[in-house]
């Protein structure tokens, strides 16, 4: 006779590991809480590491302003401490990106099978370099935008930029393009698990192209078209590559499904499968 102690683990395991990955609303909220908690722990550890990199990273952030002929100043007593926290938090977001990217993907696609877990690791392995690459790309284009804005100042005037206004602008710019580079990877990942078909992407490609252009224009407020296209170009290319991959992946999946359906129909009609039946054993030779 099974005791309550024996029944509890089996019931709990059966409830969490549903065959189709279904969970109740309460279980979704618990999972969201747990994944958010893990992400916050990684973010906290990365932020602590950011305090040790503060001096070097602040010089890196101010360098584009100085190269454009401007200077950054602190206008309040608490500004240095406030800026230190923001810079450290920005470093924490970058350093902890492998953790929160995986937690985000695992929450979007719950109930992963073994092969889908490998896909999740591949998603993180590709997403992290793209995220960091998007941040680096925005930093590379940043001097062109700063040069345009600073050049609008009248002659015989000094460009004293408030650090409390400059730093949020920089962080928004870097994170916007880092996150934008993740969209194609997310498209491919959702297509691999059958959530986002290629026909849906192709049907709404005009809207997607428009949104990419809007994001590039808002995140890179340069005065010339060169700056905008320098940031929007890689986004268009990665979106096109993701769309092509999803299209061929759907064709491969449809072909495999057609073979499986044909096999099921043969089995349902009583016909033999495509696997060769074992041959009969030869009768022993009576003359021996």
PDB file of C-alpha atoms in Angstrom:
ATOM      1  CA  UNK A   1       0.000   0.000   0.000  1.00  0.00           C
ATOM      2  CA  UNK A   2       1.466   3.342  -1.106  1.00  0.00           C
ATOM      3  CA  UNK A   3       1.726   6.043   1.521  1.00  0.00           C
ATOM      4  CA  UNK A   4       1.055   9.748   1.036  1.00  0.00           C
ATOM      5  CA  UNK A   5       4.795  10.276   1.108  1.00  0.00           C
ATOM      6  CA  UNK A   6       5.200   7.987  -1.917  1.00  0.00           C
ATOM      7  CA  UNK A   7       2.366   9.595  -3.857  1.00  0.00           C
ATOM      8  CA  UNK A   8       3.419  13.219  -3.494  1.00  0.00           C
ATOM      9  CA  UNK A   9       6.589  13.179  -5.604  1.00  0.00           C
ATOM     10  CA  UNK A  10       4.893  11.248  -8.422  1.00  0.00           C
ATOM     11  CA  UNK A  11       1.948  13.661  -8.547  1.00  0.00           C
ATOM     12  CA  UNK A  12       4.219  16.654  -8.482  1.00  0.00           C
ATOM     13  CA  UNK A  13       6.369  15.266 -11.271  1.00  0.00           C
ATOM     14  CA  UNK A  14       3.336  14.458 -13.375  1.00  0.00           C
ATOM     15  CA  UNK A  15       1.927  17.955 -12.929  1.00  0.00           C
ATOM     16  CA  UNK A  16       5.113  19.793 -13.865  1.00  0.00           C
ATOM     17  CA  UNK A  17       6.231  17.604 -16.764  1.00  0.00           C
ATOM     18  CA  UNK A  18       3.150  17.491 -18.936  1.00  0.00           C
ATOM     19  CA  UNK A  19       3.545  15.612 -22.231  1.00  0.00           C
ATOM     20  CA  UNK A  20       2.659  18.714 -24.267  1.00  0.00           C
ATOM     21  CA  UNK A  21       4.286  21.250 -21.969  1.00  0.00           C
ATOM     22  CA  UNK A  22       0.940  22.600 -20.713  1.00  0.00           C
ATOM     23  CA  UNK A  23       0.844  24.328 -17.345  1.00  0.00           C
ATOM     24  CA  UNK A  24      -1.795  26.093 -15.345  1.00  0.00           C
ATOM     25  CA  UNK A  25      -1.767  29.865 -14.838  1.00  0.00           C
ATOM     26  CA  UNK A  26      -0.389  29.426 -11.335  1.00  0.00           C
ATOM     27  CA  UNK A  27       2.467  27.252 -12.615  1.00  0.00           C
ATOM     28  CA  UNK A  28       3.251  29.819 -15.339  1.00  0.00           C
ATOM     29  CA  UNK A  29       3.477  32.552 -12.705  1.00  0.00           C
ATOM     30  CA  UNK A  30       5.714  30.395 -10.520  1.00  0.00           C
ATOM     31  CA  UNK A  31       7.970  29.634 -13.476  1.00  0.00           C
ATOM     32  CA  UNK A  32       8.120  33.333 -14.409  1.00  0.00           C
ATOM     33  CA  UNK A  33       9.053  34.197 -10.825  1.00  0.00           C
ATOM     34  CA  UNK A  34      11.799  31.576 -10.683  1.00  0.00           C
ATOM     35  CA  UNK A  35      13.304  32.580 -14.026  1.00  0.00           C
ATOM     36  CA  UNK A  36      13.139  36.264 -13.107  1.00  0.00           C
ATOM     37  CA  UNK A  37      14.851  35.503  -9.809  1.00  0.00           C
ATOM     38  CA  UNK A  38      17.692  33.671 -11.585  1.00  0.00           C
ATOM     39  CA  UNK A  39      18.080  36.548 -14.032  1.00  0.00           C
ATOM     40  CA  UNK A  40      18.201  39.088 -11.203  1.00  0.00           C
ATOM     41  CA  UNK A  41      20.903  37.098  -9.411  1.00  0.00           C
ATOM     42  CA  UNK A  42      23.021  37.057 -12.575  1.00  0.00           C
ATOM     43  CA  UNK A  43      22.339  40.773 -13.112  1.00  0.00           C
ATOM     44  CA  UNK A  44      23.409  41.563  -9.547  1.00  0.00           C
ATOM     45  CA  UNK A  45      26.678  39.653  -9.903  1.00  0.00           C
ATOM     46  CA  UNK A  46      27.363  41.346 -13.227  1.00  0.00           C
ATOM     47  CA  UNK A  47      26.633  44.760 -11.696  1.00  0.00           C
ATOM     48  CA  UNK A  48      29.133  44.093  -8.925  1.00  0.00           C
ATOM     49  CA  UNK A  49      31.716  43.311 -11.597  1.00  0.00           C
ATOM     50  CA  UNK A  50      30.731  46.570 -13.310  1.00  0.00           C
ATOM     51  CA  UNK A  51      31.936  48.629 -10.339  1.00  0.00           C
ATOM     52  CA  UNK A  52      35.474  47.330 -10.911  1.00  0.00           C
ATOM     53  CA  UNK A  53      35.301  48.320 -14.607  1.00  0.00           C
ATOM     54  CA  UNK A  54      33.740  51.726 -13.975  1.00  0.00           C
ATOM     55  CA  UNK A  55      36.773  53.965 -14.583  1.00  0.00           C
ATOM     56  CA  UNK A  56      37.795  52.241 -17.798  1.00  0.00           C
ATOM     57  CA  UNK A  57      34.249  52.057 -19.182  1.00  0.00           C
ATOM     58  CA  UNK A  58      33.438  55.693 -18.337  1.00  0.00           C
ATOM     59  CA  UNK A  59      36.469  56.830 -20.313  1.00  0.00           C
ATOM     60  CA  UNK A  60      35.291  54.662 -23.199  1.00  0.00           C
ATOM     61  CA  UNK A  61      31.834  56.268 -23.095  1.00  0.00           C
ATOM     62  CA  UNK A  62      33.169  59.840 -22.905  1.00  0.00           C
ATOM     63  CA  UNK A  63      35.753  59.329 -25.667  1.00  0.00           C
ATOM     64  CA  UNK A  64      33.299  59.908 -28.593  1.00  0.00           C
ATOM     65  CA  UNK A  65      32.276  63.277 -27.109  1.00  0.00           C
ATOM     66  CA  UNK A  66      35.865  64.402 -26.733  1.00  0.00           C
ATOM     67  CA  UNK A  67      36.683  63.216 -30.258  1.00  0.00           C
ATOM     68  CA  UNK A  68      33.797  65.351 -31.569  1.00  0.00           C
ATOM     69  CA  UNK A  69      35.100  68.467 -29.808  1.00  0.00           C
ATOM     70  CA  UNK A  70      32.825  68.447 -26.780  1.00  0.00           C
ATOM     71  CA  UNK A  71      33.270  67.792 -23.073  1.00  0.00           C
ATOM     72  CA  UNK A  72      31.208  66.130 -20.367  1.00  0.00           C
ATOM     73  CA  UNK A  73      30.593  67.747 -16.989  1.00  0.00           C
ATOM     74  CA  UNK A  74      28.951  66.760 -13.709  1.00  0.00           C
ATOM     75  CA  UNK A  75      26.348  69.279 -12.574  1.00  0.00           C
ATOM     76  CA  UNK A  76      25.364  67.872  -9.174  1.00  0.00           C
ATOM     77  CA  UNK A  77      27.097  66.628  -6.052  1.00  0.00           C
ATOM     78  CA  UNK A  78      25.567  63.145  -6.344  1.00  0.00           C
ATOM     79  CA  UNK A  79      26.132  62.848 -10.106  1.00  0.00           C
ATOM     80  CA  UNK A  80      29.374  60.803  -9.903  1.00  0.00           C
ATOM     81  CA  UNK A  81      27.744  58.219  -7.636  1.00  0.00           C
ATOM     82  CA  UNK A  82      24.587  58.106  -9.750  1.00  0.00           C
ATOM     83  CA  UNK A  83      26.614  57.656 -12.943  1.00  0.00           C
ATOM     84  CA  UNK A  84      28.680  54.923 -11.321  1.00  0.00           C
ATOM     85  CA  UNK A  85      25.523  52.936 -10.525  1.00  0.00           C
ATOM     86  CA  UNK A  86      24.152  53.345 -14.063  1.00  0.00           C
ATOM     87  CA  UNK A  87      27.415  52.296 -15.695  1.00  0.00           C
ATOM     88  CA  UNK A  88      27.741  49.288 -13.392  1.00  0.00           C
ATOM     89  CA  UNK A  89      24.146  48.281 -14.146  1.00  0.00           C
ATOM     90  CA  UNK A  90      24.841  48.532 -17.864  1.00  0.00           C
ATOM     91  CA  UNK A  91      27.843  46.234 -17.444  1.00  0.00           C
ATOM     92  CA  UNK A  92      25.652  43.851 -15.463  1.00  0.00           C
ATOM     93  CA  UNK A  93      23.161  43.652 -18.335  1.00  0.00           C
ATOM     94  CA  UNK A  94      25.945  42.801 -20.781  1.00  0.00           C
ATOM     95  CA  UNK A  95      27.721  40.292 -18.548  1.00  0.00           C
ATOM     96  CA  UNK A  96      24.537  38.489 -17.492  1.00  0.00           C
ATOM     97  CA  UNK A  97      23.121  38.345 -21.042  1.00  0.00           C
ATOM     98  CA  UNK A  98      23.731  34.574 -21.429  1.00  0.00           C
ATOM     99  CA  UNK A  99      21.641  33.905 -18.328  1.00  0.00           C
ATOM    100  CA  UNK A 100      18.650  36.184 -18.953  1.00  0.00           C
ATOM    101  CA  UNK A 101      18.567  35.327 -22.649  1.00  0.00           C
ATOM    102  CA  UNK A 102      18.296  31.620 -21.833  1.00  0.00           C
ATOM    103  CA  UNK A 103      15.689  32.234 -19.131  1.00  0.00           C
ATOM    104  CA  UNK A 104      13.657  34.334 -21.559  1.00  0.00           C
ATOM    105  CA  UNK A 105      13.791  31.687 -24.270  1.00  0.00           C
ATOM    106  CA  UNK A 106      12.973  28.843 -21.865  1.00  0.00           C
ATOM    107  CA  UNK A 107       9.940  30.771 -20.621  1.00  0.00           C
ATOM    108  CA  UNK A 108       8.681  31.538 -24.140  1.00  0.00           C
ATOM    109  CA  UNK A 109       8.997  27.892 -25.207  1.00  0.00           C
ATOM    110  CA  UNK A 110       8.143  25.748 -22.148  1.00  0.00           C
ATOM    111  CA  UNK A 111       8.061  21.967 -21.988  1.00  0.00           C
ATOM    112  CA  UNK A 112      11.167  21.519 -24.104  1.00  0.00           C
ATOM    113  CA  UNK A 113      12.105  18.096 -25.417  1.00  0.00           C
ATOM    114  CA  UNK A 114      15.683  16.879 -25.495  1.00  0.00           C
ATOM    115  CA  UNK A 115      16.409  18.134 -29.019  1.00  0.00           C
ATOM    116  CA  UNK A 116      14.673  21.448 -28.233  1.00  0.00           C
ATOM    117  CA  UNK A 117      16.915  21.925 -25.197  1.00  0.00           C
ATOM    118  CA  UNK A 118      19.908  21.649 -27.516  1.00  0.00           C
ATOM    119  CA  UNK A 119      18.216  24.277 -29.677  1.00  0.00           C
ATOM    120  CA  UNK A 120      17.939  26.528 -26.617  1.00  0.00           C
ATOM    121  CA  UNK A 121      21.663  26.298 -25.985  1.00  0.00           C
ATOM    122  CA  UNK A 122      22.292  27.085 -29.649  1.00  0.00           C
ATOM    123  CA  UNK A 123      19.925  30.055 -29.353  1.00  0.00           C
ATOM    124  CA  UNK A 124      21.945  31.470 -26.460  1.00  0.00           C
ATOM    125  CA  UNK A 125      25.269  30.729 -28.188  1.00  0.00           C
ATOM    126  CA  UNK A 126      24.172  32.783 -31.213  1.00  0.00           C
ATOM    127  CA  UNK A 127      22.224  35.471 -29.330  1.00  0.00           C
ATOM    128  CA  UNK A 128      25.002  36.581 -27.012  1.00  0.00           C
ATOM    129  CA  UNK A 129      27.504  37.459 -29.800  1.00  0.00           C
ATOM    130  CA  UNK A 130      24.747  39.197 -31.766  1.00  0.00           C
ATOM    131  CA  UNK A 131      23.664  41.190 -28.719  1.00  0.00           C
ATOM    132  CA  UNK A 132      27.232  42.240 -27.961  1.00  0.00           C
ATOM    133  CA  UNK A 133      27.784  42.889 -31.662  1.00  0.00           C
ATOM    134  CA  UNK A 134      24.748  45.163 -31.820  1.00  0.00           C
ATOM    135  CA  UNK A 135      26.077  47.150 -28.867  1.00  0.00           C
ATOM    136  CA  UNK A 136      29.503  47.429 -30.524  1.00  0.00           C
ATOM    137  CA  UNK A 137      27.922  48.479 -33.833  1.00  0.00           C
ATOM    138  CA  UNK A 138      25.977  51.275 -32.148  1.00  0.00           C
ATOM    139  CA  UNK A 139      29.147  52.457 -30.386  1.00  0.00           C
ATOM    140  CA  UNK A 140      30.987  52.512 -33.709  1.00  0.00           C
ATOM    141  CA  UNK A 141      28.334  54.726 -35.319  1.00  0.00           C
ATOM    142  CA  UNK A 142      27.917  56.941 -32.248  1.00  0.00           C
ATOM    143  CA  UNK A 143      30.728  59.425 -33.118  1.00  0.00           C
ATOM    144  CA  UNK A 144      29.027  60.282 -36.413  1.00  0.00           C
ATOM    145  CA  UNK A 145      25.800  61.251 -34.637  1.00  0.00           C
ATOM    146  CA  UNK A 146      27.666  63.232 -31.984  1.00  0.00           C
ATOM    147  CA  UNK A 147      29.694  65.009 -34.618  1.00  0.00           C
ATOM    148  CA  UNK A 148      26.507  66.145 -36.346  1.00  0.00           C
ATOM    149  CA  UNK A 149      24.845  67.474 -33.192  1.00  0.00           C
ATOM    150  CA  UNK A 150      27.950  69.210 -31.872  1.00  0.00           C
ATOM    151  CA  UNK A 151      28.561  70.802 -35.256  1.00  0.00           C
ATOM    152  CA  UNK A 152      25.207  72.607 -34.930  1.00  0.00           C
ATOM    153  CA  UNK A 153      26.532  74.695 -32.042  1.00  0.00           C
ATOM    154  CA  UNK A 154      27.364  78.333 -32.943  1.00  0.00           C
ATOM    155  CA  UNK A 155      30.954  79.364 -33.362  1.00  0.00           C
ATOM    156  CA  UNK A 156      32.908  80.583 -30.342  1.00  0.00           C
ATOM    157  CA  UNK A 157      30.740  78.429 -28.064  1.00  0.00           C
ATOM    158  CA  UNK A 158      31.617  75.481 -25.867  1.00  0.00           C
ATOM    159  CA  UNK A 159      29.772  72.159 -25.889  1.00  0.00           C
ATOM    160  CA  UNK A 160      29.392  71.309 -22.210  1.00  0.00           C
ATOM    161  CA  UNK A 161      27.253  68.157 -22.174  1.00  0.00           C
ATOM    162  CA  UNK A 162      25.501  67.191 -18.976  1.00  0.00           C
ATOM    163  CA  UNK A 163      26.525  63.660 -18.033  1.00  0.00           C
ATOM    164  CA  UNK A 164      23.059  62.975 -16.580  1.00  0.00           C
ATOM    165  CA  UNK A 165      21.554  63.537 -20.044  1.00  0.00           C
ATOM    166  CA  UNK A 166      24.350  62.044 -22.102  1.00  0.00           C
ATOM    167  CA  UNK A 167      24.676  58.684 -20.332  1.00  0.00           C
ATOM    168  CA  UNK A 168      20.973  57.641 -20.591  1.00  0.00           C
ATOM    169  CA  UNK A 169      21.103  58.574 -24.284  1.00  0.00           C
ATOM    170  CA  UNK A 170      24.134  56.340 -24.810  1.00  0.00           C
ATOM    171  CA  UNK A 171      22.717  53.407 -22.843  1.00  0.00           C
ATOM    172  CA  UNK A 172      19.383  53.530 -24.704  1.00  0.00           C
ATOM    173  CA  UNK A 173      21.216  53.647 -28.016  1.00  0.00           C
ATOM    174  CA  UNK A 174      23.476  50.696 -27.243  1.00  0.00           C
ATOM    175  CA  UNK A 175      20.771  48.507 -25.733  1.00  0.00           C
ATOM    176  CA  UNK A 176      18.254  49.305 -28.481  1.00  0.00           C
ATOM    177  CA  UNK A 177      20.507  47.939 -31.190  1.00  0.00           C
ATOM    178  CA  UNK A 178      21.767  45.093 -29.083  1.00  0.00           C
ATOM    179  CA  UNK A 179      18.183  43.927 -28.539  1.00  0.00           C
ATOM    180  CA  UNK A 180      17.234  44.630 -32.160  1.00  0.00           C
ATOM    181  CA  UNK A 181      19.903  42.186 -33.313  1.00  0.00           C
ATOM    182  CA  UNK A 182      18.149  39.459 -31.303  1.00  0.00           C
ATOM    183  CA  UNK A 183      14.934  39.664 -33.327  1.00  0.00           C
ATOM    184  CA  UNK A 184      16.172  37.507 -36.261  1.00  0.00           C
ATOM    185  CA  UNK A 185      17.516  34.880 -33.846  1.00  0.00           C
ATOM    186  CA  UNK A 186      14.181  34.828 -32.048  1.00  0.00           C
ATOM    187  CA  UNK A 187      12.437  34.402 -35.414  1.00  0.00           C
ATOM    188  CA  UNK A 188      14.577  31.386 -36.275  1.00  0.00           C
ATOM    189  CA  UNK A 189      14.143  29.852 -32.829  1.00  0.00           C
ATOM    190  CA  UNK A 190      10.365  30.166 -32.893  1.00  0.00           C
ATOM    191  CA  UNK A 191      10.311  28.725 -36.401  1.00  0.00           C
ATOM    192  CA  UNK A 192      12.420  25.742 -35.331  1.00  0.00           C
ATOM    193  CA  UNK A 193       9.877  24.794 -32.680  1.00  0.00           C
ATOM    194  CA  UNK A 194       6.956  25.352 -35.080  1.00  0.00           C
ATOM    195  CA  UNK A 195       5.537  28.527 -33.537  1.00  0.00           C
ATOM    196  CA  UNK A 196       6.341  31.031 -36.321  1.00  0.00           C
ATOM    197  CA  UNK A 197       5.871  29.730 -39.907  1.00  0.00           C
ATOM    198  CA  UNK A 198       7.730  31.404 -42.747  1.00  0.00           C
ATOM    199  CA  UNK A 199       4.466  32.255 -44.531  1.00  0.00           C
ATOM    200  CA  UNK A 200       3.490  34.495 -41.612  1.00  0.00           C
ATOM    201  CA  UNK A 201       6.829  36.317 -41.842  1.00  0.00           C
ATOM    202  CA  UNK A 202       6.528  36.751 -45.617  1.00  0.00           C
ATOM    203  CA  UNK A 203       2.950  37.932 -45.317  1.00  0.00           C
ATOM    204  CA  UNK A 204       3.919  40.740 -42.927  1.00  0.00           C
ATOM    205  CA  UNK A 205       7.350  41.625 -44.333  1.00  0.00           C
ATOM    206  CA  UNK A 206       6.334  45.193 -45.192  1.00  0.00           C
ATOM    207  CA  UNK A 207       5.356  45.884 -41.588  1.00  0.00           C
ATOM    208  CA  UNK A 208       8.597  44.362 -40.339  1.00  0.00           C
ATOM    209  CA  UNK A 209      10.747  46.424 -42.705  1.00  0.00           C
ATOM    210  CA  UNK A 210       8.891  49.567 -41.653  1.00  0.00           C
ATOM    211  CA  UNK A 211       9.422  48.795 -37.958  1.00  0.00           C
ATOM    212  CA  UNK A 212      13.136  48.182 -38.523  1.00  0.00           C
ATOM    213  CA  UNK A 213      13.438  51.564 -40.228  1.00  0.00           C
ATOM    214  CA  UNK A 214      11.539  53.276 -37.409  1.00  0.00           C
ATOM    215  CA  UNK A 215      13.724  51.656 -34.734  1.00  0.00           C
ATOM    216  CA  UNK A 216      16.891  52.682 -36.592  1.00  0.00           C
ATOM    217  CA  UNK A 217      15.651  56.265 -36.968  1.00  0.00           C
ATOM    218  CA  UNK A 218      14.673  56.558 -33.293  1.00  0.00           C
ATOM    219  CA  UNK A 219      17.703  54.844 -31.799  1.00  0.00           C
ATOM    220  CA  UNK A 220      20.189  56.627 -34.044  1.00  0.00           C
ATOM    221  CA  UNK A 221      18.964  60.213 -34.279  1.00  0.00           C
ATOM    222  CA  UNK A 222      21.672  61.342 -36.653  1.00  0.00           C
ATOM    223  CA  UNK A 223      20.984  64.139 -39.065  1.00  0.00           C
ATOM    224  CA  UNK A 224      22.155  62.333 -42.211  1.00  0.00           C
ATOM    225  CA  UNK A 225      20.795  59.236 -43.898  1.00  0.00           C
ATOM    226  CA  UNK A 226      24.211  57.551 -43.781  1.00  0.00           C
ATOM    227  CA  UNK A 227      24.030  57.111 -40.008  1.00  0.00           C
ATOM    228  CA  UNK A 228      20.556  55.615 -40.143  1.00  0.00           C
ATOM    229  CA  UNK A 229      21.399  53.173 -42.937  1.00  0.00           C
ATOM    230  CA  UNK A 230      24.631  52.180 -41.219  1.00  0.00           C
ATOM    231  CA  UNK A 231      22.551  50.954 -38.297  1.00  0.00           C
ATOM    232  CA  UNK A 232      19.509  49.693 -40.205  1.00  0.00           C
ATOM    233  CA  UNK A 233      21.525  47.828 -42.851  1.00  0.00           C
ATOM    234  CA  UNK A 234      22.691  44.933 -40.625  1.00  0.00           C
ATOM    235  CA  UNK A 235      19.162  44.603 -39.238  1.00  0.00           C
ATOM    236  CA  UNK A 236      17.730  44.221 -42.747  1.00  0.00           C
ATOM    237  CA  UNK A 237      20.386  41.666 -43.660  1.00  0.00           C
ATOM    238  CA  UNK A 238      19.855  39.540 -40.562  1.00  0.00           C
ATOM    239  CA  UNK A 239      16.076  39.716 -41.019  1.00  0.00           C
ATOM    240  CA  UNK A 240      16.403  38.571 -44.645  1.00  0.00           C
ATOM    241  CA  UNK A 241      18.749  35.732 -43.647  1.00  0.00           C
ATOM    242  CA  UNK A 242      16.356  34.623 -40.906  1.00  0.00           C
ATOM    243  CA  UNK A 243      13.421  34.673 -43.346  1.00  0.00           C
ATOM    244  CA  UNK A 244      15.290  32.522 -45.888  1.00  0.00           C
ATOM    245  CA  UNK A 245      16.277  30.047 -43.179  1.00  0.00           C
ATOM    246  CA  UNK A 246      12.693  29.804 -41.920  1.00  0.00           C
ATOM    247  CA  UNK A 247      11.397  29.248 -45.478  1.00  0.00           C
ATOM    248  CA  UNK A 248      13.703  26.321 -46.217  1.00  0.00           C
ATOM    249  CA  UNK A 249      13.194  24.890 -42.747  1.00  0.00           C
ATOM    250  CA  UNK A 250       9.415  24.872 -43.318  1.00  0.00           C
ATOM    251  CA  UNK A 251       9.890  23.114 -46.659  1.00  0.00           C
ATOM    252  CA  UNK A 252      12.044  20.472 -45.000  1.00  0.00           C
ATOM    253  CA  UNK A 253       9.500  20.029 -42.210  1.00  0.00           C
ATOM    254  CA  UNK A 254       6.597  19.768 -44.696  1.00  0.00           C
ATOM    255  CA  UNK A 255       8.444  17.137 -46.728  1.00  0.00           C
ATOM    256  CA  UNK A 256       9.149  15.087 -43.642  1.00  0.00           C
ATOM    257  CA  UNK A 257       5.539  15.409 -42.503  1.00  0.00           C
ATOM    258  CA  UNK A 258       4.277  14.292 -45.943  1.00  0.00           C
ATOM    259  CA  UNK A 259       6.387  11.128 -45.774  1.00  0.00           C
ATOM    260  CA  UNK A 260       5.112  10.407 -42.282  1.00  0.00           C
ATOM    261  CA  UNK A 261       1.472  10.974 -43.301  1.00  0.00           C
ATOM    262  CA  UNK A 262       1.856   8.657 -46.278  1.00  0.00           C
ATOM    263  CA  UNK A 263       3.323   6.006 -44.007  1.00  0.00           C
ATOM    264  CA  UNK A 264       0.433   6.403 -41.559  1.00  0.00           C
ATOM    265  CA  UNK A 265      -2.096   6.031 -44.376  1.00  0.00           C
ATOM    266  CA  UNK A 266      -0.450   2.796 -45.523  1.00  0.00           C
ATOM    267  CA  UNK A 267      -0.546   1.471 -41.996  1.00  0.00           C
ATOM    268  CA  UNK A 268      -4.200   2.461 -41.590  1.00  0.00           C
ATOM    269  CA  UNK A 269      -5.189   0.709 -44.849  1.00  0.00           C
ATOM    270  CA  UNK A 270      -3.436  -2.483 -43.818  1.00  0.00           C
ATOM    271  CA  UNK A 271      -0.613  -2.222 -46.338  1.00  0.00           C
ATOM    272  CA  UNK A 272       2.944  -3.056 -45.439  1.00  0.00           C
ATOM    273  CA  UNK A 273       5.391  -0.332 -44.537  1.00  0.00           C
ATOM    274  CA  UNK A 274       8.277   0.759 -46.669  1.00  0.00           C
ATOM    275  CA  UNK A 275      10.558  -1.357 -44.479  1.00  0.00           C
ATOM    276  CA  UNK A 276      11.254  -4.656 -46.158  1.00  0.00           C
ATOM    277  CA  UNK A 277       9.629  -7.622 -44.449  1.00  0.00           C
ATOM    278  CA  UNK A 278      11.954 -10.356 -43.219  1.00  0.00           C
ATOM    279  CA  UNK A 279      12.315 -13.175 -45.692  1.00  0.00           C
ATOM    280  CA  UNK A 280      11.243 -16.757 -44.959  1.00  0.00           C
ATOM    281  CA  UNK A 281      13.769 -19.223 -43.680  1.00  0.00           C
ATOM    282  CA  UNK A 282      14.780 -21.672 -46.380  1.00  0.00           C
ATOM    283  CA  UNK A 283      13.697 -25.244 -45.869  1.00  0.00           C
ATOM    284  CA  UNK A 284      16.526 -27.605 -45.117  1.00  0.00           C
ATOM    285  CA  UNK A 285      17.701 -29.618 -48.097  1.00  0.00           C
ATOM    286  CA  UNK A 286      16.273 -33.109 -47.729  1.00  0.00           C
ATOM    287  CA  UNK A 287      19.017 -34.592 -49.914  1.00  0.00           C
ATOM    288  CA  UNK A 288      21.697 -33.746 -47.368  1.00  0.00           C
TER     289      UNK A 288
END
